[in-house]
Amino acid sequence: MIVIIFLVEDDPEGGYVARAIGESIFTQADTIAELKTLAQDAVQCHYPDQQERPKPIRLHSVHDEVIASNSHAAAHNEDL
């Protein structure tokens, strides 16, 4: 069984983007529910032959959060 995995990330302009690992498949949507449907459609278009189509489709959500590395140190230095 072939499995296809999409990396799902927040779109900086709003919504979500999904890129298939190892395939030239990309889609984007405003909601996760819409993204699921569009990912299915994209896979069906990329693999028109149902026998060759990957099953299942996995959506791996990636949430990138940036935090300051020195916030604790700065607060500590202010106490000195």
N, CA and C atoms as an extended XYZ file, in Angstrom:
240
Properties=species:S:1:pos:R:3:atomname:S:1:resname:S:1:resid:I:1 pbc="F F F"
N         0.840       -1.174        0.000 N   MET     1
C         0.000        0.000        0.000 CA  MET     1
C         0.889        1.242        0.000 C   MET     1
N         0.613        2.142       -0.922 N   ILE     2
C         1.338        3.400       -1.013 CA  ILE     2
C         0.614        4.450       -0.176 C   ILE     2
N         1.370        5.169        0.632 N   VAL     3
C         0.816        6.238        1.470 CA  VAL     3
C         1.412        7.554        1.000 C   VAL     3
N         0.603        8.579        0.934 N   ILE     4
C         1.110        9.910        0.603 CA  ILE     4
C         0.947       10.801        1.831 C   ILE     4
N         1.996       11.566        2.121 N   ILE     5
C         1.995       12.430        3.304 CA  ILE     5
C         2.115       13.883        2.862 C   ILE     5
N         1.195       14.702        3.344 N   PHE     6
C         1.238       16.141        3.119 CA  PHE     6
C         1.724       16.823        4.392 C   PHE     6
N         2.665       17.742        4.248 N   LEU     7
C         3.044       18.612        5.355 CA  LEU     7
C         2.123       19.822        5.304 C   LEU     7
N         1.395       20.053        6.370 N   VAL     8
C         0.427       21.146        6.443 CA  VAL     8
C         0.997       22.237        7.340 C   VAL     8
N         1.039       23.452        6.806 N   GLU     9
C         1.558       24.590        7.560 CA  GLU     9
C         0.568       25.748        7.493 C   GLU     9
N         0.653       26.628        8.484 N   ASP    10
C        -0.123       27.863        8.442 CA  ASP    10
C         0.408       28.728        7.306 C   ASP    10
N        -0.489       29.289        6.519 N   ASP    11
C        -0.104       30.221        5.465 CA  ASP    11
C         0.041       31.603        6.097 C   ASP    11
N         1.170       32.279        5.900 N   PRO    12
C         1.352       33.605        6.495 CA  PRO    12
C         0.258       34.602        6.097 C   PRO    12
N        -0.373       34.365        4.955 N   GLU    13
C        -1.436       35.258        4.484 CA  GLU    13
C        -2.811       34.793        4.946 C   GLU    13
N        -2.855       33.740        5.759 N   GLY    14
C        -4.116       33.191        6.262 CA  GLY    14
C        -4.418       31.843        5.644 C   GLY    14
N        -5.060       30.989        6.390 N   GLY    15
C        -5.390       29.654        5.905 CA  GLY    15
C        -4.236       28.686        6.071 C   GLY    15
N        -4.198       27.692        5.182 N   TYR    16
C        -3.225       26.609        5.290 CA  TYR    16
C        -2.681       26.247        3.915 C   TYR    16
N        -1.447       25.733        3.899 N   VAL    17
C        -0.854       25.183        2.688 CA  VAL    17
C        -0.442       23.749        2.978 C   VAL    17
N        -0.520       22.900        1.956 N   ALA    18
C        -0.132       21.496        2.107 CA  ALA    18
C         0.736       21.099        0.923 C   ALA    18
N         1.880       20.478        1.225 N   ARG    19
C         2.810       20.006        0.201 CA  ARG    19
C         3.053       18.522        0.419 C   ARG    19
N         2.909       17.750       -0.644 N   ALA    20
C         3.139       16.309       -0.548 CA  ALA    20
C         4.641       16.035       -0.533 C   ALA    20
N         5.063       15.160        0.349 N   ILE    21
C         6.470       14.779        0.439 CA  ILE    21
C         6.789       13.842       -0.725 C   ILE    21
N         7.807       14.186       -1.502 N   GLY    22
C         8.256       13.336       -2.593 CA  GLY    22
C         7.404       13.393       -3.845 C   GLY    22
N         6.427       14.276       -3.877 N   GLU    23
C         5.552       14.426       -5.045 CA  GLU    23
C         5.393       15.905       -5.357 C   GLU    23
N         5.053       16.207       -6.578 N   SER    24
C         4.804       17.594       -6.983 CA  SER    24
C         3.329       17.918       -6.823 C   SER    24
N         2.848       17.817       -5.590 N   ILE    25
C         1.443       18.086       -5.295 CA  ILE    25
C         1.396       19.150       -4.205 C   ILE    25
N         0.630       20.198       -4.470 N   PHE    26
C         0.518       21.338       -3.564 CA  PHE    26
C        -0.926       21.816       -3.582 C   PHE    26
N        -1.437       22.212       -2.433 N   THR    27
C        -2.765       22.812       -2.374 CA  THR    27
C        -2.827       23.763       -1.192 C   THR    27
N        -3.817       24.632       -1.202 N   GLN    28
C        -4.006       25.563       -0.091 CA  GLN    28
C        -5.488       25.819        0.087 C   GLN    28
N        -5.858       26.207        1.319 N   ALA    29
C        -7.269       26.430        1.640 CA  ALA    29
C        -7.384       27.333        2.856 C   ALA    29
N        -8.598       27.839        3.063 N   ASP    30
C        -8.862       28.709        4.210 CA  ASP    30
C        -9.069       27.931        5.504 C   ASP    30
N        -9.593       26.692        5.400 N   THR    31
C        -9.878       25.878        6.586 CA  THR    31
C        -9.275       24.492        6.421 C   THR    31
N        -9.105       23.796        7.538 N   ILE    32
C        -8.594       22.424        7.492 CA  ILE    32
C        -9.585       21.518        6.764 C   ILE    32
N       -10.875       21.703        7.005 N   ALA    33
C       -11.886       20.877        6.330 CA  ALA    33
C       -11.788       21.033        4.816 C   ALA    33
N       -11.639       22.256        4.355 N   GLU    34
C       -11.501       22.508        2.919 CA  GLU    34
C       -10.187       21.933        2.403 C   GLU    34
N        -9.126       22.030        3.208 N   LEU    35
C        -7.820       21.506        2.808 CA  LEU    35
C        -7.875       19.997        2.600 C   LEU    35
N        -8.602       19.293        3.453 N   LYS    36
C        -8.742       17.839        3.311 CA  LYS    36
C        -9.365       17.487        1.966 C   LYS    36
N       -10.433       18.183        1.613 N   THR    37
C       -11.109       17.929        0.340 CA  THR    37
C       -10.204       18.255       -0.838 C   THR    37
N        -9.505       19.384       -0.758 N   LEU    38
C        -8.628       19.782       -1.854 CA  LEU    38
C        -7.417       18.862       -1.975 C   LEU    38
N        -6.921       18.324       -0.868 N   ALA    39
C        -5.821       17.355       -0.925 CA  ALA    39
C        -6.280       16.081       -1.630 C   ALA    39
N        -7.481       15.618       -1.316 N   GLN    40
C        -8.033       14.446       -2.006 CA  GLN    40
C        -8.154       14.715       -3.503 C   GLN    40
N        -8.685       15.876       -3.865 N   ASP    41
C        -8.827       16.240       -5.280 CA  ASP    41
C        -7.470       16.299       -5.975 C   ASP    41
N        -6.473       16.880       -5.304 N   ALA    42
C        -5.142       17.003       -5.892 CA  ALA    42
C        -4.514       15.633       -6.134 C   ALA    42
N        -4.682       14.722       -5.186 N   VAL    43
C        -4.132       13.367       -5.349 CA  VAL    43
C        -4.843       12.648       -6.495 C   VAL    43
N        -6.161       12.794       -6.585 N   GLN    44
C        -6.913       12.162       -7.673 CA  GLN    44
C        -6.472       12.701       -9.033 C   GLN    44
N        -6.195       14.000       -9.118 N   CYS    45
C        -5.717       14.580      -10.379 CA  CYS    45
C        -4.309       14.095      -10.716 C   CYS    45
N        -3.458       13.984       -9.705 N   HIS    46
C        -2.074       13.554       -9.919 CA  HIS    46
C        -1.991       12.066      -10.263 C   HIS    46
N        -2.904       11.289       -9.717 N   TYR    47
C        -2.972        9.842       -9.963 CA  TYR    47
C        -4.347        9.503      -10.532 C   TYR    47
N        -4.558        9.712      -11.839 N   PRO    48
C        -5.883        9.446      -12.409 CA  PRO    48
C        -6.280        7.967      -12.351 C   PRO    48
N        -5.280        7.071      -12.374 N   ASP    49
C        -5.565        5.633      -12.285 CA  ASP    49
C        -5.765        5.263      -10.815 C   ASP    49
N        -6.964        4.875      -10.468 N   GLN    50
C        -7.300        4.569       -9.072 CA  GLN    50
C        -6.437        3.441       -8.504 C   GLN    50
N        -6.003        2.503       -9.344 N   GLN    51
C        -5.168        1.392       -8.871 CA  GLN    51
C        -3.789        1.871       -8.416 C   GLN    51
N        -3.298        2.953       -9.011 N   GLU    52
C        -1.972        3.483       -8.662 CA  GLU    52
C        -2.031        4.578       -7.594 C   GLU    52
N        -3.223        5.016       -7.252 N   ARG    53
C        -3.414        6.128       -6.316 CA  ARG    53
C        -3.024        5.717       -4.893 C   ARG    53
N        -2.228        6.543       -4.219 N   PRO    54
C        -1.856        6.246       -2.835 CA  PRO    54
C        -3.077        6.193       -1.917 C   PRO    54
N        -3.016        5.275       -0.982 N   LYS    55
C        -4.064        5.141        0.035 CA  LYS    55
C        -3.348        4.810        1.331 C   LYS    55
N        -3.568        5.417        2.396 N   PRO    56
C        -4.380        6.618        2.598 CA  PRO    56
C        -3.574        7.877        2.341 C   PRO    56
N        -4.228        9.009        2.507 N   ILE    57
C        -3.576       10.320        2.472 CA  ILE    57
C        -3.409       10.762        3.925 C   ILE    57
N        -2.183       11.100        4.288 N   ARG    58
C        -1.930       11.583        5.654 CA  ARG    58
C        -1.635       13.073        5.617 C   ARG    58
N        -2.202       13.802        6.540 N   LEU    59
C        -1.920       15.224        6.697 CA  LEU    59
C        -1.131       15.402        7.992 C   LEU    59
N         0.105       15.833        7.855 N   HIS    60
C         0.972       16.043        9.016 CA  HIS    60
C         1.064       17.546        9.267 C   HIS    60
N         0.456       18.002       10.344 N   SER    61
C         0.428       19.433       10.652 CA  SER    61
C         1.724       19.874       11.307 C   SER    61
N         2.270       20.956       10.795 N   VAL    62
C         3.496       21.541       11.318 CA  VAL    62
C         3.154       22.942       11.797 C   VAL    62
N         3.397       23.195       13.073 N   HIS    63
C         3.144       24.527       13.629 CA  HIS    63
C         4.478       25.095       14.079 C   HIS    63
N         4.914       26.137       13.415 N   ASP    64
C         6.197       26.762       13.706 CA  ASP    64
C         5.963       27.957       14.622 C   ASP    64
N         6.556       27.911       15.795 N   GLU    65
C         6.402       29.009       16.745 CA  GLU    65
C         7.778       29.545       17.097 C   GLU    65
N         7.928       30.840       17.057 N   VAL    66
C         9.203       31.482       17.354 CA  VAL    66
C         9.097       32.143       18.722 C   VAL    66
N        10.075       31.848       19.574 N   ILE    67
C        10.126       32.470       20.894 CA  ILE    67
C        11.513       33.076       21.086 C   ILE    67
N        11.609       34.071       21.936 N   ALA    68
C        12.890       34.711       22.213 CA  ALA    68
C        13.755       33.783       23.051 C   ALA    68
N        15.027       33.702       22.705 N   SER    69
C        15.930       32.834       23.459 CA  SER    69
C        16.459       33.518       24.711 C   SER    69
N        16.335       34.824       24.780 N   ASN    70
C        16.933       35.546       25.900 CA  ASN    70
C        15.909       36.213       26.809 C   ASN    70
N        14.649       35.896       26.697 N   SER    71
C        13.642       36.582       27.509 CA  SER    71
C        13.851       36.320       29.003 C   SER    71
N        14.214       35.101       29.374 N   HIS    72
C        14.457       34.792       30.783 CA  HIS    72
C        15.714       35.516       31.271 C   HIS    72
N        16.757       35.517       30.456 N   ALA    73
C        18.003       36.176       30.838 CA  ALA    73
C        17.794       37.681       30.971 C   ALA    73
N        17.025       38.275       30.069 N   ALA    74
C        16.772       39.715       30.138 CA  ALA    74
C        16.002       40.055       31.412 C   ALA    74
N        15.027       39.256       31.759 N   ALA    75
C        14.257       39.493       32.982 CA  ALA    75
C        15.154       39.337       34.204 C   ALA    75
N        16.059       38.352       34.171 N   HIS    76
C        16.977       38.124       35.284 CA  HIS    76
C        17.935       39.307       35.435 C   HIS    76
N        18.461       39.827       34.321 N   ASN    77
C        19.392       40.954       34.367 CA  ASN    77
C        18.728       42.214       34.894 C   ASN    77
N        17.441       42.393       34.657 N   GLU    78
C        16.739       43.568       35.160 CA  GLU    78
C        16.640       43.537       36.682 C   GLU    78
N        16.654       42.337       37.266 N   ASP    79
C        16.568       42.208       38.719 CA  ASP    79
C        17.893       42.552       39.402 C   ASP    79
N        18.992       42.556       38.641 N   LEU    80
C        20.317       42.799       39.237 CA  LEU    80
C        20.576       44.236       39.512 C   LEU    80
